[in-house]
Backbone as ProteinMPNN parsed JSONL, in Angstrom:
{"seq_chain_A": "MTRIFQIFQRTAEWFIGLLMGLMFLTFIVQIFVRYSARADVVRQHAPFLDPANFGWTLEFCLLLWVWIVFAGGAFVLKRSDHVTFDLFYDSAKPKARRWLTIIGAVVIIVAFGLAIAPTIDKFHILRLKRTATLSQLFGDWIRVRDVYFVFILFLIAVPLRSAWVALRTLCQRHDIPEQ", "coords_chain_A": {"N_chain_A": [[14.956, -8.507, -125.862], [15.937, -8.933, -128.441], [17.676, -6.955, -128.946], [19.853, -7.464, -127.183], [20.868, -9.744, -128.726], [21.688, -8.571, -131.065], [23.736, -6.667, -129.972], [25.52, -8.639, -129.199], [26.217, -10.0, -131.758], [27.257, -7.876, -133.026], [29.584, -7.738, -131.63], [30.776, -10.244, -131.911], [31.295, -9.821, -134.57], [33.02, -7.852, -134.537], [35.164, -9.436, -133.278], [35.817, -11.377, -134.957], [36.719, -9.925, -137.212], [38.838, -8.709, -135.745], [40.406, -10.973, -135.685], [40.743, -11.866, -138.16], [42.452, -9.321, -139.221], [44.628, -10.038, -137.369], [45.466, -12.51, -138.407], [46.148, -11.559, -141.046], [48.284, -9.794, -140.604], [50.324, -11.575, -139.353], [50.591, -13.159, -141.597], [51.938, -11.154, -143.048], [54.096, -10.732, -141.7], [55.278, -13.374, -142.144], [55.789, -13.209, -144.877], [57.67, -10.996, -145.068], [59.755, -12.049, -143.327], [60.465, -14.06, -144.789], [61.471, -13.339, -147.358], [63.138, -11.244, -146.536], [65.323, -12.437, -145.3], [67.0, -13.636, -147.199], [68.64, -11.256, -148.082], [72.174, -10.437, -147.508], [72.636, -8.346, -145.806], [70.733, -8.393, -143.905], [70.887, -10.643, -142.772], [73.24, -10.445, -141.361], [73.087, -8.12, -139.72], [70.827, -8.169, -138.495], [70.158, -11.093, -137.064], [67.941, -12.269, -135.719], [66.053, -12.267, -137.341], [66.041, -14.629, -138.696], [64.475, -17.314, -140.595], [64.077, -19.572, -139.298], [63.447, -18.934, -137.043], [60.908, -18.275, -136.94], [58.702, -20.254, -137.36], [56.569, -20.607, -136.196], [54.498, -18.865, -137.216], [53.159, -19.989, -139.332], [51.704, -21.934, -138.181], [50.137, -20.564, -136.115], [48.763, -18.723, -137.951], [47.15, -21.122, -138.937], [45.522, -21.654, -136.608], [44.228, -18.974, -136.069], [42.694, -19.223, -138.589], [41.101, -21.285, -138.294], [39.609, -20.419, -135.899], [38.543, -18.238, -136.901], [36.516, -19.445, -139.032], [35.01, -21.175, -137.467], [33.937, -19.71, -135.078], [32.906, -17.558, -136.398], [31.038, -18.985, -138.252], [29.38, -19.775, -136.239], [28.436, -17.53, -134.389], [28.255, -15.374, -136.352], [27.376, -15.609, -139.258], [24.415, -15.258, -140.88], [21.061, -16.832, -141.393], [20.339, -16.507, -143.852], [22.762, -16.383, -145.144], [23.746, -18.723, -145.482], [24.566, -21.7, -147.401], [21.953, -22.993, -149.464], [19.595, -25.531, -150.338], [17.306, -24.563, -152.218], [15.402, -25.27, -154.143], [13.161, -26.557, -153.759], [12.029, -25.255, -151.597], [11.619, -22.729, -152.39], [9.517, -23.15, -154.226], [7.579, -24.054, -152.704], [4.484, -23.634, -150.773], [3.534, -20.952, -148.381], [3.027, -22.267, -145.983], [3.811, -24.772, -146.011], [6.582, -24.077, -146.507], [7.012, -22.946, -143.737], [6.992, -25.441, -142.383], [9.133, -26.855, -143.562], [11.157, -25.257, -142.714], [11.325, -25.67, -139.986], [11.682, -28.454, -139.764], [14.023, -28.723, -141.014], [15.591, -27.441, -139.086], [15.345, -29.034, -136.875], [16.546, -31.169, -137.91], [19.35, -30.363, -137.92], [19.459, -29.585, -135.17], [19.692, -32.383, -134.12], [21.685, -33.541, -135.473], [23.822, -31.942, -134.867], [23.681, -32.448, -132.073], [24.293, -35.235, -131.874], [26.841, -35.219, -132.602], [28.336, -33.94, -130.498], [29.109, -35.708, -128.067], [31.141, -37.488, -129.186], [32.994, -35.675, -130.022], [33.684, -34.244, -127.683], [35.026, -36.453, -126.544], [37.099, -37.096, -128.146], [38.569, -34.452, -127.697], [39.332, -34.991, -125.177], [41.422, -36.433, -125.302], [42.931, -34.516, -126.915], [43.828, -32.876, -125.344], [46.223, -33.46, -124.185], [48.133, -33.383, -126.134], [50.592, -31.351, -127.567], [51.068, -28.17, -129.402], [52.834, -27.904, -132.177], [54.625, -25.765, -132.838], [53.584, -23.276, -131.677], [54.469, -22.836, -129.106], [56.794, -21.285, -129.012], [55.627, -18.936, -129.295], [53.668, -18.644, -127.347], [54.294, -20.244, -125.092], [54.576, -23.155, -123.402], [52.008, -24.09, -122.338], [50.035, -23.974, -124.066], [47.627, -26.185, -125.638], [46.693, -28.542, -128.262], [44.006, -29.065, -128.01], [43.076, -26.542, -127.145], [43.468, -24.817, -129.594], [41.443, -25.761, -131.211], [39.032, -25.536, -129.471], [37.034, -23.801, -130.231], [35.539, -25.088, -131.815], [33.854, -26.8, -130.347], [32.438, -24.717, -129.299], [30.884, -24.009, -131.47], [29.412, -26.19, -132.229], [27.543, -26.075, -130.184], [26.423, -23.586, -130.384], [25.227, -23.305, -132.968], [23.119, -25.518, -133.255], [21.556, -24.075, -130.978], [20.937, -21.714, -132.263], [19.423, -22.612, -134.288], [17.205, -23.792, -133.078], [16.212, -21.511, -131.605], [15.215, -20.302, -134.359], [13.442, -22.126, -135.264], [11.472, -22.058, -132.931], [10.678, -19.355, -133.197], [9.512, -19.47, -135.896], [7.657, -21.284, -135.535], [5.95, -19.828, -133.627], [5.212, -17.36, -135.182], [2.979, -16.205, -137.614], [3.063, -15.486, -140.334], [5.574, -14.681, -141.999], [8.719, -16.228, -142.398], [11.145, -16.135, -139.869], [14.161, -14.345, -140.359], [16.677, -14.826, -138.935]], "CA_chain_A": [[16.012, -9.721, -126.078], [16.618, -8.758, -129.887], [18.715, -5.718, -128.735], [21.108, -8.133, -126.734], [21.396, -10.406, -129.613], [22.251, -7.599, -131.831], [25.02, -6.418, -129.457], [26.28, -9.823, -129.275], [26.183, -10.358, -133.047], [28.115, -6.897, -133.472], [30.508, -7.956, -130.921], [31.298, -11.193, -132.666], [31.72, -9.578, -135.889], [34.308, -7.304, -134.526], [36.166, -10.311, -132.727], [36.41, -12.174, -136.16], [37.544, -8.693, -137.812], [40.276, -8.679, -135.329], [41.231, -12.186, -136.102], [41.158, -11.51, -139.623], [43.409, -8.487, -139.066], [45.673, -10.603, -136.871], [45.838, -13.258, -139.122], [46.729, -10.716, -142.194], [49.789, -9.229, -140.173], [50.947, -12.612, -139.47], [51.001, -13.477, -143.211], [52.712, -10.149, -143.775], [55.433, -11.109, -141.074], [55.803, -14.382, -142.814], [56.656, -12.858, -146.218], [58.946, -10.051, -144.787], [61.084, -12.753, -143.062], [61.025, -15.288, -145.92], [62.407, -12.498, -148.409], [64.248, -10.451, -146.237], [66.486, -13.42, -144.776], [67.81, -13.747, -148.279], [69.653, -10.358, -148.015], [73.095, -10.699, -146.703], [72.68, -7.207, -144.888], [69.71, -8.453, -142.932], [71.67, -11.911, -141.983], [74.637, -10.172, -140.615], [72.763, -7.24, -138.67], [69.482, -8.74, -137.738], [70.148, -12.462, -137.081], [66.68, -12.609, -135.204], [65.123, -12.414, -138.524], [66.424, -15.976, -139.253], [63.305, -18.021, -140.904], [63.98, -20.755, -138.398], [62.669, -18.419, -135.814], [59.442, -17.753, -137.558], [57.794, -21.412, -137.778], [55.199, -20.346, -135.354], [53.664, -18.206, -137.972], [52.291, -20.904, -140.124], [50.489, -22.764, -136.944], [49.087, -19.279, -135.707], [47.714, -18.685, -139.123], [45.962, -22.022, -138.858], [44.78, -21.48, -135.192], [43.279, -18.072, -136.285], [41.733, -19.606, -139.602], [40.05, -22.31, -137.544], [38.625, -19.68, -135.05], [37.435, -17.496, -137.905], [35.536, -20.208, -139.68], [34.061, -21.714, -136.71], [33.23, -18.598, -134.645], [32.046, -17.127, -137.756], [29.878, -19.945, -138.48], [28.638, -19.967, -134.979], [28.122, -16.363, -134.372], [28.125, -14.074, -137.027], [26.529, -16.093, -140.138], [22.895, -15.343, -140.799], [20.681, -18.136, -141.894], [20.227, -16.453, -145.569], [24.368, -16.741, -145.68], [24.235, -20.256, -145.663], [24.083, -22.375, -148.674], [20.588, -23.969, -149.063], [18.876, -26.27, -151.381], [15.83, -23.843, -151.974], [14.533, -25.441, -155.291], [11.736, -27.096, -153.218], [11.642, -24.462, -150.594], [11.212, -21.614, -152.989], [8.467, -23.587, -154.833], [6.567, -24.344, -151.595], [3.436, -22.806, -150.188], [4.111, -20.511, -147.012], [2.728, -23.342, -144.781], [5.026, -25.845, -146.438], [8.139, -23.577, -146.185], [7.281, -23.024, -142.33], [7.262, -26.969, -141.861], [10.311, -27.057, -144.16], [12.165, -24.454, -141.745], [10.994, -26.47, -138.849], [12.09, -29.727, -139.95], [15.494, -28.281, -141.233], [16.098, -26.837, -137.879], [15.465, -30.218, -136.023], [17.667, -32.265, -138.356], [20.551, -29.556, -137.387], [19.805, -29.651, -133.824], [19.952, -33.527, -133.866], [23.009, -33.822, -136.107], [25.201, -31.546, -133.956], [23.611, -33.085, -130.622], [24.794, -36.549, -131.976], [28.287, -34.937, -132.596], [28.923, -33.366, -129.198], [29.636, -36.563, -127.362], [32.33, -38.024, -129.89], [33.774, -34.767, -130.105], [34.328, -34.095, -126.383], [35.893, -37.774, -126.185], [38.357, -36.583, -128.755], [38.981, -33.466, -127.051], [39.962, -35.481, -123.937], [42.939, -37.04, -125.842], [43.734, -33.462, -127.638], [44.478, -32.073, -124.018], [47.663, -34.069, -123.917], [49.079, -33.221, -127.277], [51.045, -29.865, -127.478], [51.193, -27.704, -130.486], [54.227, -28.073, -132.882], [55.561, -24.608, -132.849], [53.206, -22.074, -131.025], [55.051, -22.865, -127.795], [57.809, -20.322, -129.378], [54.891, -17.779, -129.164], [52.47, -18.719, -126.089], [54.841, -21.074, -124.151], [54.225, -24.934, -123.246], [50.901, -24.248, -121.904], [48.837, -24.262, -125.089], [47.455, -27.611, -126.265], [45.828, -28.936, -129.479], [42.5, -28.777, -127.775], [42.964, -25.196, -127.125], [43.331, -24.413, -130.836], [40.164, -26.444, -131.892], [38.091, -25.521, -128.669], [35.824, -23.057, -130.856], [34.714, -26.33, -132.348], [32.789, -26.965, -129.392], [31.248, -23.721, -129.254], [30.105, -24.179, -132.964], [28.513, -27.395, -131.922], [26.526, -25.693, -129.275], [25.883, -22.395, -130.652], [24.467, -23.66, -134.262], [21.747, -25.853, -132.653], [20.642, -23.133, -130.233], [20.203, -20.793, -133.091], [18.541, -23.375, -135.314], [16.204, -24.081, -131.94], [15.404, -20.016, -132.032], [14.535, -19.923, -135.621], [12.247, -23.203, -135.308], [10.613, -21.532, -132.204], [10.16, -18.202, -133.927], [8.819, -20.197, -137.055], [6.362, -22.022, -134.763], [5.033, -18.636, -132.996], [4.641, -16.498, -136.2], [1.861, -16.628, -138.428], [3.404, -15.343, -141.903], [6.762, -14.602, -142.54], [9.488, -16.921, -141.598], [12.067, -15.116, -139.433], [15.619, -14.305, -141.036], [17.828, -15.156, -137.914]], "C_chain_A": [[16.704, -9.449, -127.366], [17.814, -7.726, -129.436], [20.038, -6.506, -128.403], [21.48, -9.052, -127.504], [22.279, -9.615, -130.661], [23.656, -7.145, -131.33], [25.884, -7.414, -129.488], [26.919, -10.145, -130.66], [27.43, -9.204, -133.518], [29.491, -7.207, -132.811], [31.543, -9.121, -131.51], [31.915, -10.87, -134.085], [33.073, -8.651, -135.814], [35.383, -8.447, -134.033], [36.66, -11.061, -134.049], [36.965, -11.05, -137.075], [38.942, -8.576, -137.431], [40.998, -9.775, -135.635], [41.925, -12.206, -137.286], [42.568, -10.655, -139.977], [44.775, -9.027, -138.538], [46.393, -11.555, -137.857], [46.731, -12.79, -140.649], [48.126, -10.212, -141.837], [50.404, -10.304, -139.91], [51.539, -13.081, -140.65], [52.077, -12.383, -143.548], [54.149, -10.383, -143.063], [56.153, -12.275, -141.709], [56.533, -13.991, -144.223], [57.793, -11.98, -146.106], [60.017, -11.02, -144.271], [61.457, -13.631, -143.885], [61.922, -14.525, -147.028], [63.327, -11.784, -147.688], [65.503, -11.213, -145.618], [67.481, -13.715, -146.093], [69.09, -12.589, -148.451], [70.915, -10.498, -147.153], [73.239, -9.617, -145.68], [71.907, -7.697, -143.689], [70.226, -9.689, -141.988], [72.628, -11.394, -141.029], [74.138, -9.145, -139.536], [71.372, -7.537, -137.983], [69.388, -10.098, -137.676], [68.89, -13.174, -136.427], [65.555, -12.781, -136.434], [65.11, -13.558, -139.442], [64.854, -16.494, -139.397], [63.121, -18.955, -139.953], [63.093, -20.143, -137.189], [61.082, -18.125, -135.807], [58.424, -18.844, -137.892], [56.277, -21.513, -137.249], [53.973, -19.462, -136.202], [52.534, -18.87, -138.649], [51.007, -21.548, -139.01], [49.526, -21.605, -136.579], [48.292, -19.24, -136.713], [46.615, -19.692, -139.16], [45.031, -21.974, -137.655], [43.719, -20.339, -135.667], [42.316, -18.522, -137.579], [40.707, -20.384, -138.691], [39.106, -21.324, -136.624], [37.883, -18.63, -136.022], [36.271, -18.187, -138.527], [34.537, -20.442, -138.769], [33.13, -20.637, -135.824], [32.68, -17.822, -135.594], [30.927, -17.782, -138.055], [29.03, -19.986, -137.343], [27.855, -18.652, -134.666], [27.723, -15.194, -135.096], [27.358, -14.33, -138.475], [25.183, -15.719, -139.989], [22.428, -16.516, -141.453], [20.333, -18.001, -143.382], [21.844, -16.505, -145.857], [24.549, -18.036, -145.893], [23.873, -20.775, -147.047], [22.893, -23.38, -148.5], [20.369, -24.424, -150.469], [17.524, -25.684, -151.643], [14.963, -24.199, -153.267], [13.049, -25.614, -154.854], [11.058, -26.039, -152.613], [11.046, -23.196, -151.206], [9.968, -21.773, -153.754], [7.204, -24.04, -153.881], [5.515, -23.343, -151.338], [4.026, -22.269, -148.921], [4.108, -21.525, -145.841], [3.791, -24.223, -144.893], [6.231, -25.26, -145.99], [8.301, -23.358, -144.433], [7.59, -24.583, -141.814], [8.792, -27.136, -142.168], [11.547, -26.389, -143.114], [12.334, -25.242, -140.428], [11.919, -27.848, -138.655], [13.458, -29.706, -140.298], [16.393, -28.047, -139.897], [16.163, -27.979, -136.963], [16.392, -30.915, -136.435], [19.137, -31.551, -137.883], [20.539, -30.026, -135.9], [20.208, -31.397, -133.584], [21.406, -34.164, -134.323], [24.011, -33.364, -135.167], [24.908, -32.044, -132.61], [24.445, -34.352, -130.662], [26.487, -36.388, -132.134], [29.084, -34.303, -131.331], [29.702, -34.332, -128.427], [31.069, -37.143, -127.996], [33.334, -37.01, -129.938], [34.552, -34.141, -128.789], [35.379, -35.24, -126.046], [37.148, -37.303, -126.85], [39.107, -35.453, -128.379], [39.771, -33.721, -125.701], [41.33, -35.914, -124.516], [43.667, -35.673, -126.167], [44.56, -32.728, -126.175], [45.78, -32.386, -123.79], [48.55, -33.602, -125.08], [49.319, -31.679, -127.13], [51.241, -29.607, -128.928], [52.493, -27.952, -131.036], [55.092, -26.779, -132.609], [54.906, -23.235, -132.184], [53.693, -22.083, -129.579], [56.394, -21.739, -128.02], [56.923, -19.081, -129.24], [54.218, -17.638, -127.765], [53.479, -19.416, -124.974], [54.292, -22.338, -124.08], [52.715, -24.977, -122.848], [49.668, -24.469, -123.001], [48.816, -25.635, -125.635], [46.644, -27.646, -127.492], [44.444, -28.585, -129.38], [42.184, -27.327, -127.613], [42.711, -24.617, -128.607], [41.93, -24.697, -131.542], [38.834, -26.175, -130.93], [36.842, -24.573, -129.323], [34.995, -24.035, -131.561], [33.42, -26.676, -131.54], [31.686, -25.914, -129.017], [30.155, -23.66, -130.508], [29.175, -25.285, -132.578], [27.33, -27.043, -131.111], [25.798, -24.56, -129.88], [24.934, -22.61, -132.133], [23.185, -24.335, -133.771], [20.944, -24.837, -131.949], [20.136, -22.076, -131.398], [19.053, -21.351, -133.933], [17.035, -23.502, -134.344], [15.429, -22.502, -131.835], [14.852, -19.994, -133.281], [13.333, -20.998, -135.695], [11.174, -22.613, -134.198], [9.951, -20.347, -132.792], [9.286, -18.71, -135.127], [7.403, -20.382, -136.275], [5.37, -20.821, -134.272], [4.849, -17.517, -133.946], [3.653, -17.068, -137.187], [2.16, -16.449, -139.984], [4.529, -15.639, -142.169], [7.606, -15.616, -141.614], [10.887, -16.113, -141.213], [13.477, -15.534, -140.288], [16.617, -14.838, -139.815], [17.248, -16.531, -137.424]], "O_chain_A": [[17.91, -9.675, -127.47], [18.957, -8.022, -129.785], [21.08, -6.366, -129.044], [22.591, -9.475, -127.181], [23.396, -9.987, -131.022], [24.634, -7.202, -132.076], [27.048, -7.162, -129.797], [28.086, -10.535, -130.697], [28.378, -9.546, -134.225], [30.507, -6.93, -133.45], [32.767, -9.003, -131.577], [32.821, -11.508, -134.621], [33.962, -8.63, -136.665], [36.527, -8.298, -134.463], [37.857, -11.324, -134.168], [37.862, -11.471, -137.804], [39.924, -8.422, -138.158], [42.201, -9.647, -135.864], [43.111, -12.43, -137.53], [43.488, -11.041, -140.697], [45.851, -8.671, -139.018], [47.594, -11.486, -138.118], [47.637, -13.422, -141.193], [49.03, -10.208, -142.672], [51.545, -10.117, -140.332], [52.731, -13.366, -140.773], [53.029, -12.681, -144.27], [55.2, -10.259, -143.692], [57.377, -12.281, -141.842], [57.637, -14.409, -144.571], [58.771, -12.085, -146.847], [61.157, -10.877, -144.713], [62.608, -14.067, -143.879], [62.937, -15.033, -147.504], [64.432, -11.661, -148.216], [66.577, -10.632, -145.464], [68.665, -14.002, -145.912], [70.222, -12.882, -148.836], [70.682, -10.694, -145.961], [73.921, -9.873, -144.688], [72.333, -7.469, -142.556], [70.047, -9.748, -140.772], [72.777, -11.936, -139.934], [74.691, -9.221, -138.439], [71.033, -7.017, -136.919], [68.41, -10.511, -138.3], [68.73, -14.392, -136.513], [64.457, -13.332, -136.364], [64.521, -13.65, -140.518], [64.036, -16.197, -138.526], [61.951, -19.236, -139.694], [62.241, -20.756, -136.546], [60.323, -17.836, -134.882], [57.428, -18.575, -138.563], [55.281, -22.132, -137.623], [52.789, -19.425, -135.867], [51.349, -18.537, -138.626], [49.782, -21.556, -139.128], [48.307, -21.69, -136.726], [47.14, -19.653, -136.582], [45.434, -19.395, -139.345], [43.838, -22.253, -137.776], [42.518, -20.61, -135.69], [41.148, -18.136, -137.535], [39.569, -19.966, -138.477], [37.887, -21.493, -136.659], [36.717, -18.284, -135.832], [35.167, -17.645, -138.574], [33.375, -20.095, -138.98], [31.899, -20.658, -135.828], [31.592, -17.388, -135.215], [29.851, -17.188, -138.125], [27.849, -20.265, -137.553], [26.626, -18.713, -134.69], [27.054, -14.252, -134.669], [26.726, -13.374, -138.923], [24.725, -15.868, -138.856], [23.231, -17.228, -142.056], [20.081, -18.968, -144.102], [22.107, -16.711, -147.042], [25.537, -18.444, -146.503], [22.963, -20.287, -147.717], [22.821, -24.3, -147.685], [20.802, -23.899, -151.495], [16.563, -26.355, -151.265], [13.938, -23.558, -153.496], [12.051, -25.075, -155.332], [9.88, -25.763, -152.841], [10.1, -22.63, -150.66], [9.302, -20.768, -154.004], [6.079, -24.315, -154.297], [5.714, -22.189, -151.717], [4.902, -22.915, -148.347], [4.961, -21.604, -144.957], [4.601, -24.421, -143.987], [6.919, -25.84, -145.149], [9.373, -23.531, -143.853], [8.388, -24.805, -140.903], [9.604, -27.47, -141.305], [12.608, -26.947, -142.832], [13.437, -25.397, -139.903], [12.627, -28.174, -137.702], [14.146, -30.651, -139.913], [17.565, -28.378, -139.722], [17.108, -27.937, -136.176], [17.18, -31.394, -135.619], [20.019, -32.312, -137.484], [21.434, -30.735, -135.441], [21.116, -31.603, -132.778], [22.064, -35.015, -133.725], [24.889, -34.088, -134.698], [25.891, -32.105, -131.872], [25.206, -34.624, -129.733], [27.269, -37.29, -131.834], [30.311, -34.224, -131.275], [30.839, -34.02, -128.075], [32.048, -37.219, -127.255], [34.514, -37.358, -129.902], [35.69, -33.673, -128.798], [36.402, -35.023, -125.396], [38.17, -37.125, -126.188], [40.294, -35.418, -128.705], [40.603, -32.959, -125.209], [42.335, -35.55, -123.906], [44.839, -35.543, -125.812], [45.671, -32.197, -126.14], [46.49, -31.58, -123.188], [49.752, -33.461, -124.853], [48.481, -30.893, -126.687], [51.53, -30.53, -129.69], [53.348, -28.251, -130.202], [56.234, -26.89, -132.162], [55.581, -22.206, -132.145], [53.216, -21.208, -128.857], [56.96, -21.41, -126.978], [57.572, -18.053, -129.043], [54.253, -16.575, -127.144], [53.321, -18.969, -123.838], [53.381, -22.55, -124.88], [52.17, -26.055, -123.085], [48.596, -25.027, -122.766], [49.836, -26.189, -126.044], [45.892, -26.694, -127.701], [43.773, -28.013, -130.238], [41.069, -26.918, -127.935], [41.698, -23.934, -128.759], [41.416, -23.907, -132.334], [37.719, -26.472, -131.357], [35.718, -24.694, -128.838], [33.83, -23.781, -131.865], [32.273, -26.794, -131.972], [30.536, -26.082, -128.61], [28.963, -23.354, -130.478], [27.98, -25.022, -132.715], [26.244, -27.598, -131.282], [24.567, -24.589, -129.879], [23.899, -21.949, -132.23], [22.15, -23.679, -133.886], [19.757, -24.692, -132.24], [18.973, -21.672, -131.382], [18.012, -20.76, -134.218], [15.93, -23.325, -134.858], [14.212, -22.383, -131.975], [13.708, -19.542, -133.243], [12.277, -20.634, -136.213], [9.991, -22.674, -134.536], [8.724, -20.329, -132.884], [8.186, -18.163, -135.199], [6.359, -19.748, -136.426], [4.162, -20.863, -134.501], [4.235, -16.574, -133.447], [3.583, -18.26, -137.483], [1.59, -17.159, -140.813], [4.761, -16.774, -142.587], [7.349, -15.838, -140.43], [11.594, -15.565, -142.059], [13.788, -16.642, -140.727], [17.563, -15.432, -140.332], [17.85, -17.187, -136.574]]}, "name": "protein", "num_of_chains": 1, "seq": "MTRIFQIFQRTAEWFIGLLMGLMFLTFIVQIFVRYSARADVVRQHAPFLDPANFGWTLEFCLLLWVWIVFAGGAFVLKRSDHVTFDLFYDSAKPKARRWLTIIGAVVIIVAFGLAIAPTIDKFHILRLKRTATLSQLFGDWIRVRDVYFVFILFLIAVPLRSAWVALRTLCQRHDIPEQ"}
């Protein structure tokens, strides 16, 4: 089972890296179009480079950023990568650390569980709204819901990972698991 998780995490890392590369390329396109449009030669011979045709790049970068943040938080970040308040945790004895880990995982599970229903309600509304400029790139089928769908995955994956940490912590006698 651990091998499957490792393969999934590597795939998620590659996916996030691909999104980052795509965001960087889109950013380069933004810069190139913005500054090349000032040249008279470009305006005369390449009218398709008119900045008015590239408004989608800003919204596409936003879409990619949202997916990088939430998919990365859900599938790539390790428990040790998160910001923690470890003043009490580090000074606690191993048995207390185990219980702090379990309690922290339960708090995450409950908090994210409570957020799922209101989020799905909001997504029901977002299915009607179109993005401002992404239709130039993808067509009219993409909705605002599609941009933020990764947040639903985030709300499901993080509590599942926390449940896994809590379960492993309960089953182990000595060290608290990293993942």
